[in-house]
Coordinates of C-alpha atoms in Angstrom, one line a residue:
M21 CA -26.0 -21.3 -18.6
D22 CA -26.6 -24.9 -17.8
K23 CA -25.5 -26.6 -14.6
S24 CA -22.7 -28.7 -16.3
T25 CA -21.1 -25.5 -17.6
I26 CA -21.3 -24.0 -14.1
K27 CA -19.8 -27.1 -12.6
D28 CA -16.9 -27.2 -15.2
F29 CA -16.3 -23.5 -14.4
L30 CA -16.2 -24.1 -10.6
Q31 CA -13.6 -26.8 -11.0
K32 CA -11.2 -24.2 -12.4
I33 CA -11.7 -21.9 -9.4
E34 CA -9.1 -22.4 -6.6
L35 CA -11.8 -22.2 -3.9
F36 CA -13.6 -25.3 -5.2
N37 CA -11.0 -27.5 -6.9
E38 CA -10.9 -29.9 -3.9
L39 CA -14.6 -30.6 -3.9
D40 CA -15.8 -34.0 -5.0
E41 CA -18.5 -34.6 -7.6
N42 CA -21.4 -34.5 -5.1
E43 CA -20.1 -31.4 -3.4
L44 CA -19.7 -29.6 -6.7
T45 CA -23.2 -30.5 -7.7
A46 CA -24.6 -29.2 -4.4
T47 CA -22.6 -26.0 -4.8
T48 CA -23.8 -25.5 -8.3
E49 CA -27.4 -25.5 -7.0
R50 CA -26.6 -22.5 -4.9
I51 CA -25.1 -20.4 -7.7
E52 CA -26.9 -17.3 -8.9
I53 CA -26.0 -15.8 -12.4
R54 CA -26.0 -12.0 -12.8
E55 CA -25.0 -9.7 -15.6
Y56 CA -23.5 -6.3 -15.0
A57 CA -23.4 -3.5 -17.6
K58 CA -20.3 -1.5 -18.3
D59 CA -19.5 0.9 -15.5
E60 CA -22.1 -0.7 -13.2
M61 CA -21.0 -0.9 -9.6
I62 CA -20.6 -4.4 -8.2
F63 CA -20.2 -3.4 -4.6
M64 CA -19.2 -0.2 -2.7
E65 CA -16.6 0.5 -0.1
N66 CA -18.0 0.2 3.4
S67 CA -21.1 -1.6 2.2
P68 CA -22.1 -4.9 3.9
R69 CA -20.1 -7.9 2.5
K70 CA -22.8 -10.5 1.6
R71 CA -21.6 -12.6 -1.3
L72 CA -18.8 -14.2 -3.2
Y73 CA -18.3 -13.0 -6.8
L74 CA -16.9 -15.5 -9.4
I75 CA -16.1 -13.8 -12.8
Y76 CA -17.3 -15.9 -15.7
D77 CA -16.9 -13.2 -18.4
G78 CA -15.9 -9.6 -18.8
E79 CA -13.7 -7.5 -16.5
I80 CA -14.1 -5.9 -13.0
E81 CA -12.0 -3.1 -11.6
L82 CA -11.2 -3.0 -7.9
F83 CA -10.6 0.5 -6.5
N84 CA -10.8 2.7 -3.4
K85 CA -10.9 6.4 -2.6
T86 CA -8.3 8.5 -0.9
P87 CA -9.3 10.8 2.0
L88 CA -9.7 13.6 -0.5
G89 CA -12.0 11.7 -2.8
R90 CA -9.7 10.6 -5.6
E91 CA -10.1 7.1 -7.0
R92 CA -7.1 4.8 -6.7
R93 CA -7.2 1.8 -9.0
L94 CA -6.0 -1.4 -7.2
A95 CA -6.4 -4.3 -9.7
F96 CA -8.4 -5.7 -12.6
F97 CA -10.1 -9.1 -12.4
R98 CA -11.2 -11.3 -15.3
K99 CA -12.5 -14.8 -16.1
F100 CA -11.7 -17.4 -13.3
D101 CA -10.9 -14.6 -10.9
F102 CA -13.0 -14.0 -7.8
L103 CA -13.8 -11.2 -5.2
G104 CA -15.4 -11.0 -1.9
E105 CA -14.3 -14.4 -0.7
G106 CA -14.1 -13.1 2.9
A107 CA -17.9 -12.8 2.9
L108 CA -18.0 -16.6 3.4
M109 CA -16.2 -16.2 6.7
D110 CA -17.4 -13.0 8.3
E111 CA -19.7 -9.9 7.9
Y112 CA -17.1 -7.2 7.8
P113 CA -17.9 -4.4 5.3
H114 CA -16.0 -4.1 2.0
S115 CA -12.8 -2.2 2.2
T116 CA -12.8 -1.4 -1.5
S117 CA -15.2 -0.8 -4.3
A118 CA -15.7 -2.8 -7.6
R119 CA -17.3 -2.0 -10.9
A120 CA -17.6 -3.6 -14.3
T121 CA -15.2 -2.0 -16.8
L122 CA -16.7 -4.3 -19.5
K123 CA -20.0 -6.0 -19.6
A124 CA -19.6 -8.8 -17.1
V125 CA -21.2 -12.2 -16.3
V126 CA -20.7 -13.0 -12.6
L127 CA -21.7 -16.1 -10.6
L128 CA -22.7 -15.3 -7.1
I129 CA -22.9 -17.3 -3.9
E130 CA -24.8 -15.5 -1.0
R131 CA -23.3 -16.0 2.5
E132 CA -26.6 -17.2 3.9
S133 CA -27.0 -19.7 1.0
F134 CA -23.4 -20.9 1.7
K135 CA -24.2 -21.4 5.3
E136 CA -27.2 -23.6 4.3
L137 CA -24.9 -25.5 1.9
I138 CA -22.4 -26.4 4.6
R139 CA -25.1 -27.5 6.9
E140 CA -26.2 -29.9 4.2
Q141 CA -22.7 -30.9 3.1
P142 CA -20.4 -30.4 6.2
G143 CA -17.3 -31.6 4.2
I144 CA -17.5 -28.5 2.0
A145 CA -16.9 -26.2 4.9
Y146 CA -13.3 -27.3 5.6
K147 CA -12.3 -27.5 1.9
V148 CA -13.7 -24.2 0.9
L149 CA -13.0 -22.1 4.0
S150 CA -9.4 -23.4 4.2
S151 CA -8.9 -22.3 0.6
V152 CA -10.5 -18.9 1.5
A153 CA -8.1 -18.5 4.4
R154 CA -5.1 -19.5 2.2
V155 CA -6.1 -17.0 -0.5
I156 CA -6.6 -14.1 2.0
S157 CA -3.2 -14.9 3.6
R158 CA -1.6 -14.9 0.1
R159 CA -3.2 -11.6 -0.8
I160 CA -1.9 -10.0 2.4
R161 CA 1.5 -11.4 1.7
Q162 CA 1.5 -10.0 -1.8
A163 CA 0.3 -6.6 -0.7
S164 CA 3.2 -6.3 1.8
T165 CA 6.1 -7.2 -0.5
R166 CA 7.7 -5.3 -3.2
V167 CA 8.9 -8.3 -5.2
T168 CA 5.5 -10.0 -6.0
N169 CA 2.9 -8.5 -8.2
V170 CA 0.2 -7.2 -5.9
G171 CA -2.3 -7.3 -8.8
A172 CA -2.1 -11.1 -9.3
Q173 CA -5.3 -12.8 -8.2
Y174 CA -3.4 -15.9 -7.0
I175 CA -0.2 -17.7 -7.6
S176 CA -0.9 -21.1 -9.2
G177 CA 2.6 -22.5 -8.9
R178 CA 2.9 -22.8 -12.7
T179 CA 6.0 -21.2 -14.2
R180 CA 7.6 -20.6 -17.6
S181 CA 11.3 -20.8 -18.4
E182 CA 12.9 -17.7 -19.8
H183 CA 16.5 -17.0 -20.7
D184 CA 18.8 -14.0 -21.2
L185 CA 22.5 -13.2 -21.5
L186 CA 23.1 -14.6 -17.9
G187 CA 21.2 -17.8 -18.2
H188 CA 17.7 -19.4 -17.5
R189 CA 15.2 -18.5 -14.8
E190 CA 11.7 -19.7 -13.9
V191 CA 9.1 -16.9 -14.0
P192 CA 5.7 -17.3 -12.4
Y193 CA 3.2 -17.9 -15.2
E194 CA 0.7 -15.3 -14.0
Y195 CA 3.2 -12.4 -14.4
Y196 CA 3.4 -10.5 -17.7
Y197 CA 6.9 -9.3 -17.0
G198 CA 9.8 -11.6 -17.7
I199 CA 13.4 -12.6 -16.8
Q200 CA 15.0 -9.2 -17.1
T201 CA 12.4 -7.6 -14.8
L202 CA 12.8 -10.5 -12.4
R203 CA 16.5 -9.7 -12.2
A204 CA 15.8 -6.0 -11.7
L205 CA 13.5 -6.9 -8.8
E206 CA 16.3 -8.8 -7.2
N207 CA 19.0 -6.2 -7.9
F208 CA 17.1 -3.0 -7.0
D209 CA 15.1 -3.6 -3.9
I210 CA 16.0 0.0 -2.9
S211 CA 13.3 2.6 -2.3
G212 CA 10.0 0.6 -2.4
I213 CA 8.7 3.2 -4.9
T214 CA 7.9 1.3 -8.1
L215 CA 6.7 2.2 -11.5
A216 CA 3.2 1.0 -10.5
Q217 CA 3.0 4.0 -8.2
F218 CA 3.2 6.4 -11.1
P219 CA 0.5 5.4 -13.6
I220 CA 1.2 8.4 -15.9
A221 CA 4.8 7.1 -16.3
I222 CA 3.5 3.6 -17.3
E223 CA 1.0 5.2 -19.7
A224 CA 3.7 7.4 -21.3
L225 CA 5.9 4.3 -21.8
A226 CA 3.0 2.6 -23.5
M227 CA 2.5 5.7 -25.7
V228 CA 6.1 5.6 -26.8
K229 CA 6.0 1.9 -27.5
M230 CA 2.8 2.3 -29.5
A231 CA 4.3 5.1 -31.6
A232 CA 7.4 3.0 -32.3
A233 CA 5.3 0.0 -33.3
R234 CA 3.2 2.1 -35.7
A235 CA 6.4 3.7 -37.2
N236 CA 8.1 0.4 -37.6
S237 CA 5.0 -0.9 -39.4
D238 CA 5.0 2.1 -41.6
V239 CA 8.6 1.6 -42.8
G240 CA 8.0 -2.1 -43.3
H241 CA 10.0 -3.6 -40.4
L242 CA 7.2 -4.9 -38.4
S243 CA 4.4 -7.2 -39.8
K244 CA 0.9 -5.9 -39.4
P245 CA -0.4 -8.7 -37.1
I246 CA 2.5 -8.2 -34.6
A247 CA 2.3 -4.4 -34.8
D248 CA -1.5 -4.5 -34.2
A249 CA -1.1 -6.8 -31.2
I250 CA 1.6 -4.5 -29.7
V251 CA -0.6 -1.4 -30.4
Q252 CA -3.6 -3.1 -28.7
A253 CA -1.5 -4.2 -25.7
C254 CA -0.2 -0.6 -25.4
S255 CA -3.8 0.7 -25.7
E256 CA -4.9 -1.5 -22.8
I257 CA -2.0 -0.3 -20.7
I258 CA -2.8 3.4 -21.5
G259 CA -6.4 2.5 -20.4
G260 CA -5.1 1.5 -17.0
R261 CA -4.7 -2.3 -17.3
Y262 CA -1.6 -4.3 -16.2
H263 CA -0.1 -1.5 -14.2
T264 CA 0.6 -3.8 -11.3
H265 CA 3.0 -5.7 -13.5
F266 CA 5.3 -2.6 -13.7
V267 CA 7.2 -3.5 -10.6
V268 CA 10.8 -2.2 -11.0
D269 CA 12.0 0.2 -8.4
M270 CA 12.3 3.8 -9.6
M271 CA 15.8 3.9 -8.2
Q272 CA 17.9 1.7 -10.4
G273 CA 21.3 1.4 -12.2
G274 CA 21.5 1.0 -15.9
A275 CA 20.2 4.4 -17.0
G276 CA 16.6 3.1 -17.1
T277 CA 17.2 -0.2 -18.9
S278 CA 15.2 -2.1 -16.3
T279 CA 12.2 0.2 -16.7
N280 CA 12.4 -0.1 -20.5
M281 CA 12.6 -3.9 -20.3
N282 CA 9.8 -4.1 -17.8
A283 CA 7.6 -2.3 -20.4
N284 CA 8.9 -4.5 -23.3
E285 CA 8.2 -7.7 -21.5
V286 CA 4.7 -6.8 -20.3
I287 CA 3.7 -5.5 -23.7
A288 CA 5.2 -8.6 -25.5
N289 CA 3.5 -11.1 -23.2
R290 CA 0.1 -9.3 -23.6
A291 CA 0.6 -9.1 -27.3
L292 CA 1.3 -12.9 -27.4
E293 CA -2.1 -13.5 -25.7
I294 CA -3.7 -11.2 -28.3
L295 CA -2.1 -13.2 -31.0
G296 CA -3.3 -16.5 -29.5
Y297 CA 0.0 -17.7 -27.9
E298 CA 1.2 -18.4 -24.4
K299 CA 3.2 -15.9 -22.4
G300 CA 6.9 -16.5 -23.0
E301 CA 6.6 -17.8 -26.6
Y302 CA 8.8 -15.0 -27.7
E303 CA 9.5 -16.4 -31.1
H304 CA 6.2 -14.9 -32.1
C305 CA 6.6 -11.5 -30.4
H306 CA 9.9 -10.7 -28.7
P307 CA 10.4 -8.0 -26.1
N308 CA 13.6 -6.8 -27.8
N309 CA 13.2 -7.9 -31.4
H310 CA 9.7 -6.6 -31.8
V311 CA 8.5 -4.3 -29.0
N312 CA 11.9 -2.6 -28.7
L313 CA 12.6 -2.5 -32.5
S314 CA 14.4 0.6 -33.7
Q315 CA 14.8 1.8 -30.1
S316 CA 17.2 2.0 -27.2
T317 CA 16.6 2.7 -23.5
N318 CA 18.5 5.9 -24.1
D319 CA 15.8 7.4 -26.3
V320 CA 12.7 5.6 -25.0
Y321 CA 13.3 6.2 -21.3
P322 CA 13.8 10.0 -21.4
T323 CA 11.1 10.5 -24.0
A324 CA 8.5 8.6 -22.1
L325 CA 9.4 10.3 -18.8
K326 CA 9.4 13.8 -20.4
I327 CA 5.9 13.1 -21.7
A328 CA 4.9 11.8 -18.2
I329 CA 6.2 15.0 -16.6
I330 CA 4.2 17.2 -19.0
F331 CA 1.0 15.3 -18.0
K332 CA 1.9 15.4 -14.3
N333 CA 2.5 19.2 -14.6
R334 CA -1.0 19.6 -15.9
R335 CA -2.4 18.0 -12.8
L336 CA 0.0 20.0 -10.6
T337 CA -1.0 23.3 -12.1
K338 CA -4.7 22.4 -11.9
I339 CA -4.5 22.0 -8.1
L340 CA -2.3 25.1 -7.9
Q341 CA -5.0 27.1 -9.6
R342 CA -7.5 25.8 -7.1
L343 CA -5.2 27.0 -4.3
V344 CA -5.0 30.4 -6.0
T345 CA -8.8 30.6 -6.2
A346 CA -9.1 29.6 -2.5
C347 CA -6.7 32.3 -1.4
R348 CA -8.4 34.9 -3.6
R349 CA -11.8 34.0 -2.1
K350 CA -10.4 34.6 1.3
G351 CA -9.0 37.9 0.0
E352 CA -12.5 38.9 -1.0
E353 CA -14.0 37.7 2.3
F354 CA -11.4 39.7 4.4
A355 CA -11.3 42.7 2.2
Q356 CA -12.6 45.2 4.8
I357 CA -10.7 43.8 7.8
L358 CA -8.0 46.2 8.9
K359 CA -4.8 44.8 10.3
M360 CA -1.2 45.8 10.9
G361 CA 1.4 45.1 8.2
R362 CA 4.8 44.1 9.4
T363 CA 8.3 44.2 8.1
Q364 CA 11.2 42.5 9.9
L365 CA 8.6 41.3 12.3
Q366 CA 8.1 44.9 13.5
D367 CA 5.0 47.0 13.1
A368 CA 5.0 48.8 9.7
V369 CA 1.8 50.3 8.3
P370 CA -1.8 49.2 8.2
M371 CA -3.2 47.0 5.5
T372 CA -6.3 44.7 5.1
L373 CA -6.3 41.0 5.8
G374 CA -7.8 40.6 2.4
Q375 CA -4.6 42.1 0.9
T376 CA -2.6 39.5 2.7
F377 CA -4.5 36.6 1.0
E378 CA -4.7 38.4 -2.4
A379 CA -0.9 38.6 -2.2
F380 CA -0.8 34.9 -1.6
A381 CA -3.0 34.3 -4.6
A382 CA -0.9 36.6 -6.9
T383 CA 2.5 35.1 -6.0
L384 CA 1.2 31.5 -6.5
E385 CA -0.5 32.4 -9.8
E386 CA 2.9 33.4 -11.2
E387 CA 4.1 29.9 -10.6
I388 CA 1.5 28.4 -13.0
R389 CA 3.1 30.3 -15.9
R390 CA 6.6 29.4 -14.8
L391 CA 5.8 25.7 -14.5
D392 CA 4.0 25.6 -17.9
E393 CA 6.9 27.4 -19.5
N394 CA 9.5 25.0 -18.2
A395 CA 7.3 21.9 -19.0
Q396 CA 7.4 23.0 -22.6
L397 CA 11.1 22.2 -22.7
F398 CA 10.2 18.5 -22.4
L399 CA 8.5 18.6 -25.8
E400 CA 11.9 18.2 -27.5
V401 CA 12.9 14.5 -27.5
N402 CA 15.6 12.3 -29.0
M403 CA 13.4 9.4 -30.3
G404 CA 15.2 7.7 -33.2
G405 CA 18.6 8.5 -31.8
T406 CA 18.8 5.0 -30.3
A407 CA 21.9 4.4 -28.2
I408 CA 23.9 7.6 -28.4
G409 CA 22.0 9.7 -30.9
T410 CA 23.5 8.4 -34.1
G411 CA 20.4 6.4 -34.9
I412 CA 22.1 3.1 -35.2
N413 CA 19.7 0.1 -36.0
A414 CA 16.9 2.5 -36.9
D415 CA 15.6 3.2 -40.4
P416 CA 16.2 6.8 -41.4
E417 CA 12.5 7.3 -42.1
Y418 CA 11.6 5.8 -38.7
R419 CA 12.5 8.9 -36.6
V420 CA 10.1 11.2 -38.6
K421 CA 7.3 8.6 -38.5
V422 CA 7.7 7.9 -34.7
I423 CA 7.4 11.6 -33.9
E424 CA 4.3 12.0 -36.0
H425 CA 2.7 9.0 -34.3
L426 CA 3.8 10.3 -30.9
C427 CA 2.1 13.6 -31.5
D428 CA -1.0 11.9 -32.6
I429 CA -1.1 9.5 -29.6
T430 CA -0.2 12.0 -26.9
G431 CA -1.9 15.1 -28.3
L432 CA 1.3 17.0 -27.6
K433 CA 3.4 19.0 -30.0
V434 CA 6.4 16.7 -29.6
K435 CA 9.4 17.6 -31.8
L436 CA 12.6 16.0 -32.7
A437 CA 15.8 17.6 -31.2
P438 CA 17.9 19.2 -33.9
N439 CA 21.0 17.4 -32.7
L440 CA 20.2 13.9 -31.4
I441 CA 23.7 13.2 -30.0
E442 CA 23.4 16.4 -27.8
A443 CA 19.9 15.6 -26.9
T444 CA 20.8 12.1 -25.7
Q445 CA 23.3 13.4 -23.2
D446 CA 21.6 16.6 -22.2
T447 CA 19.4 16.8 -19.1
G448 CA 18.9 20.5 -18.9
A449 CA 15.2 20.3 -19.2
F450 CA 15.0 18.3 -16.0
V451 CA 17.2 20.9 -14.2
M452 CA 15.0 23.8 -15.3
Y453 CA 11.7 22.1 -14.4
S454 CA 13.1 21.0 -11.1
S455 CA 14.1 24.5 -10.3
A456 CA 10.5 25.7 -11.1
I457 CA 8.9 23.3 -8.7
K458 CA 11.5 24.3 -6.1
R459 CA 10.5 27.9 -6.6
L460 CA 6.8 26.9 -6.0
A461 CA 7.8 25.0 -2.9
V462 CA 9.7 28.0 -1.5
K463 CA 6.7 30.3 -2.0
L464 CA 4.3 27.7 -0.4
S465 CA 6.6 27.4 2.6
K466 CA 6.8 31.2 3.0
I467 CA 3.0 31.4 2.9
C468 CA 2.7 28.6 5.5
N469 CA 5.2 30.4 7.7
D470 CA 2.9 33.4 7.5
L471 CA -0.2 31.4 8.4
R472 CA 1.6 29.9 11.4
L473 CA 2.6 33.4 12.6
L474 CA -0.8 35.0 12.0
S475 CA -2.6 32.2 13.8
S476 CA -0.1 32.0 16.7
G477 CA -1.4 32.2 20.2
P478 CA -4.3 32.1 20.8
R479 CA -3.6 34.4 23.8
A480 CA 0.1 35.0 23.6
G481 CA 0.6 35.3 19.8
F482 CA -0.6 37.4 16.9
N483 CA -4.0 35.6 16.9
E484 CA -5.2 37.6 13.9
I485 CA -6.6 34.5 12.1
N486 CA -7.9 31.1 13.2
L487 CA -6.8 28.0 11.3
P488 CA -9.4 25.2 11.4
P489 CA -8.5 22.8 14.2
M490 CA -7.4 19.4 12.8
Q491 CA -6.3 17.4 15.8
P492 CA -5.3 17.8 19.5
G493 CA -1.8 19.3 19.6
S494 CA -0.2 17.8 22.6
S495 CA 0.0 14.6 24.7
I496 CA 0.7 16.7 27.8
M497 CA -0.8 20.2 27.3
P498 CA -4.6 20.1 27.3
G499 CA -6.4 22.4 24.9
K500 CA -3.4 23.0 22.6
V501 CA -4.1 22.8 18.9
N502 CA -1.2 23.1 16.5
P503 CA -1.0 24.4 12.9
V504 CA -0.3 20.9 11.6
I505 CA -1.4 21.5 8.0
P506 CA 1.0 24.5 7.3
E507 CA 3.7 22.5 9.2
V508 CA 3.4 19.5 6.9
V509 CA 3.5 21.7 3.8
N510 CA 6.7 23.4 5.2
Q511 CA 8.2 19.9 5.4
I512 CA 7.1 19.0 1.9
A513 CA 8.9 22.2 0.7
F514 CA 12.1 21.1 2.4
K515 CA 12.0 17.8 0.7
V516 CA 11.3 19.4 -2.7
I517 CA 14.3 21.7 -2.2
G518 CA 16.4 18.7 -1.4
N519 CA 15.2 16.9 -4.4
D520 CA 16.1 19.8 -6.6
L521 CA 19.7 19.6 -5.3
T522 CA 19.6 15.8 -6.2
V523 CA 18.5 16.7 -9.8
T524 CA 21.3 19.3 -10.1
L525 CA 24.0 16.9 -8.9
A526 CA 22.7 14.0 -11.1
A527 CA 22.6 16.3 -14.2
E528 CA 26.2 17.4 -13.5
A529 CA 27.3 13.7 -13.2
G530 CA 26.7 13.0 -16.9
Q531 CA 29.7 11.6 -18.8
L532 CA 30.4 11.6 -22.5
E533 CA 27.4 10.5 -24.6
L534 CA 24.9 9.6 -21.9
N535 CA 23.8 10.6 -18.4
V536 CA 23.1 7.4 -16.6
M537 CA 21.7 9.3 -13.6
E538 CA 18.3 10.0 -15.1
P539 CA 16.4 7.5 -12.9
V540 CA 17.2 9.5 -9.7
M541 CA 16.3 12.8 -11.5
V542 CA 12.9 11.4 -12.6
Q543 CA 12.2 9.8 -9.2
S544 CA 13.0 13.1 -7.5
I545 CA 10.8 15.2 -9.8
F546 CA 8.0 12.7 -9.6
E547 CA 8.2 12.6 -5.8
S548 CA 8.2 16.4 -5.6
I549 CA 5.2 16.7 -7.9
E550 CA 3.2 14.1 -6.0
M551 CA 4.1 15.7 -2.6
L552 CA 3.2 19.2 -3.8
R553 CA -0.1 18.0 -5.3
N554 CA -1.1 16.2 -2.1
G555 CA 0.2 19.0 0.1
M556 CA -1.7 21.8 -1.8
E557 CA -4.9 19.7 -1.9
T558 CA -4.6 19.3 1.9
L559 CA -3.8 22.9 2.4
I560 CA -6.9 24.0 0.4
H561 CA -9.4 21.7 2.1
R562 CA -8.0 21.4 5.6
C563 CA -6.7 24.9 6.1
I564 CA -7.3 27.8 3.7
E565 CA -11.0 27.2 3.1
G566 CA -11.7 27.0 6.9
I567 CA -9.7 30.1 8.0
T568 CA -11.6 32.7 9.9
A569 CA -10.5 36.2 11.0
N570 CA -10.4 37.7 14.5
E571 CA -11.6 41.2 13.3
E572 CA -11.6 42.9 16.6
R573 CA -8.1 41.6 17.4
C574 CA -6.8 42.8 14.0
R575 CA -8.3 46.3 14.5
G576 CA -7.2 46.6 18.1
V577 CA -3.6 45.9 17.1
V578 CA -3.8 48.6 14.5
E579 CA -5.1 51.2 17.0
W580 CA -2.6 50.1 19.6
S581 CA 0.4 49.9 17.2
I582 CA 3.0 52.6 16.9
G583 CA 2.9 52.0 13.2
L584 CA -0.4 53.9 13.0
V585 CA 1.5 57.2 13.1
T586 CA 2.8 56.5 9.6
A587 CA -0.8 56.5 8.3
L588 CA -1.6 59.7 10.2
N589 CA 1.6 61.5 9.1
P590 CA 0.0 63.2 6.0
V591 CA -2.7 64.7 8.2
L592 CA -0.9 65.6 11.4
G593 CA 2.6 66.1 10.2
Y594 CA 5.9 64.5 11.0
E595 CA 6.6 66.4 14.2
I596 CA 3.3 65.7 15.9
C597 CA 3.4 62.0 14.8
S598 CA 6.9 61.6 16.2
E599 CA 5.7 63.0 19.5
L600 CA 2.7 60.7 19.5
A601 CA 4.9 57.7 18.8
R602 CA 7.3 58.7 21.7
E603 CA 4.5 59.2 24.2
A604 CA 2.7 56.0 23.2
L605 CA 5.9 54.0 23.8
E606 CA 6.7 55.7 27.1
T607 CA 3.1 55.4 28.5
N608 CA 2.2 52.1 26.9
R609 CA -0.9 53.6 25.4
G610 CA -2.4 53.4 22.0
V611 CA -1.8 56.0 19.4
A612 CA -5.5 56.3 18.6
D613 CA -6.3 57.1 22.3
L614 CA -3.7 59.8 22.4
V615 CA -5.0 61.4 19.2
L616 CA -8.5 61.6 20.6
E617 CA -7.3 62.8 24.1
R618 CA -5.3 65.7 22.5
N619 CA -8.3 66.6 20.3
L620 CA -6.0 66.3 17.3
L621 CA -8.9 64.6 15.4
T622 CA -12.5 63.9 16.1
K623 CA -13.6 60.3 16.5
D624 CA -15.4 60.5 13.1
E625 CA -12.3 61.9 11.4
L626 CA -10.1 59.1 13.0
E627 CA -12.6 56.4 11.9
K628 CA -12.5 57.8 8.4
L629 CA -8.7 57.7 8.3
L630 CA -8.8 54.2 9.7
S631 CA -11.2 52.9 7.0
P632 CA -9.6 50.3 4.7
E633 CA -10.1 52.6 1.7
N634 CA -8.0 55.4 3.2
M635 CA -5.5 53.3 5.2
T636 CA -4.6 50.9 2.4
G637 CA -5.8 52.3 -0.9
A638 CA -7.5 49.0 -1.4
Q639 CA -10.0 48.7 -4.2
L640 CA -12.9 47.0 -2.4
R641 CA -14.9 44.4 -4.4
E642 CA -18.6 44.8 -4.4

């Protein structure tokens, strides 16, 4: 790459567009050119920040990792975009990671080289660093507002004029969404929870739009170039691009129309670029006339979100299975630790601590089947029914084709509802699935109640198990450590139970040929799934896996407990056991001590009776 090419490129970068000819030439001398292969890391989170990256070609993904190690995609950067501009001002480490998603050519400026440059050309310092400060300020502002697109590299000030039923509006040129999405942003600044926070929902919308484009092409209503451009745009969205342009609040009026139009506009504007046009030149590819052809919000929105829930359910049950496995491993670890079982918070009969955790595993394992069974209800969709199920404005062959393509794209056995008018107004599947995740939440909460009781103390409670200490438990009581992980899972369960009631009320609120309350149903289910996933992940890693047993305490409670007489009843008889129980209560002594004192059993005989095998009938694992 020659220096004149580099200079022309720099002039199009915001950081350098105020430099004069001499300053540009001097800056060009400091440029290093580097190529990155697909999937090669550009920089890592917490690594030293040493250089500015100017993207000349290719694509770079910015991401970070959650505390539990999952990657969270933040944005994509392409030609004329730049990263790491803060390196020119300070030495703080990177707060994110970046890697090439396509083969990339990047121009680099090292911080030390930039320092030498401004010593030689002092005028550059003010021009470039003031631009850097402006960009950083703008990024912070974009990250803290719901209305702007947090993925935009910068706002150029350029706009495009768009119109709809209500008039004309200026839309920032960088944004792929259009006027209807802009109006939705203004109308529904409600929860702060946007489509962009649910990538699976965005991908499912793109899958539905892709299937529709292919079906419309098959029946001859969409030209091949436009269909191909729409399919490519959808494919890119399914691959994770442009998600930050899906900005509509999950809570919205209009039965999901704003969500549908957000997808239509983003897909149309990306398709226009693919076709070689500018964003907003809708005469070549229109959000309604082309992307939404043969469709209505009333079949697209529920179909896409049903597909999204099926995919989200897979992730939910995957984590649930890991929780089952974690509980089962504790069951094996504690299989020979004898403890007292309790009913109504009173001593009942002995059991093993392993049986307690195996019961947790068994009850949670049931929920995997229940969730999967209810998720299957979402396979029945109303695509092709358009507005109310009559199929108005859709070719009769379209509905068959769109289902075929949807099956192919999603890998799911999607099927057309037998009665599309009924399917368009029915929300029974949402009610059933919501009840299934509520049932899981109830069971998780009960388990967490047990964990809090069993770990209570440590001196004045049950103290049979120790939960891993996560944080100091009091601002005033030194040494106190609280069961914060089970507590937060309890609270998640309460929220999920409340969300289920919301889904129930919203489903009941349907009127005539459409239920317009689907947005709150979907938002509630999505929120419940995400909280349950995060809660179970936290419960596994920050609680279950680190639980230890207080074996001596568990056995001591058994030997002290009045409940022991129930286990001795088959050997000593009811009358003697009743007398032992009465004397133990009156004298505040342990049943085991009284048995030995009266020579009713030898120590070896008592030990044998108190073995886990005989006390509980447990089948010990080798």
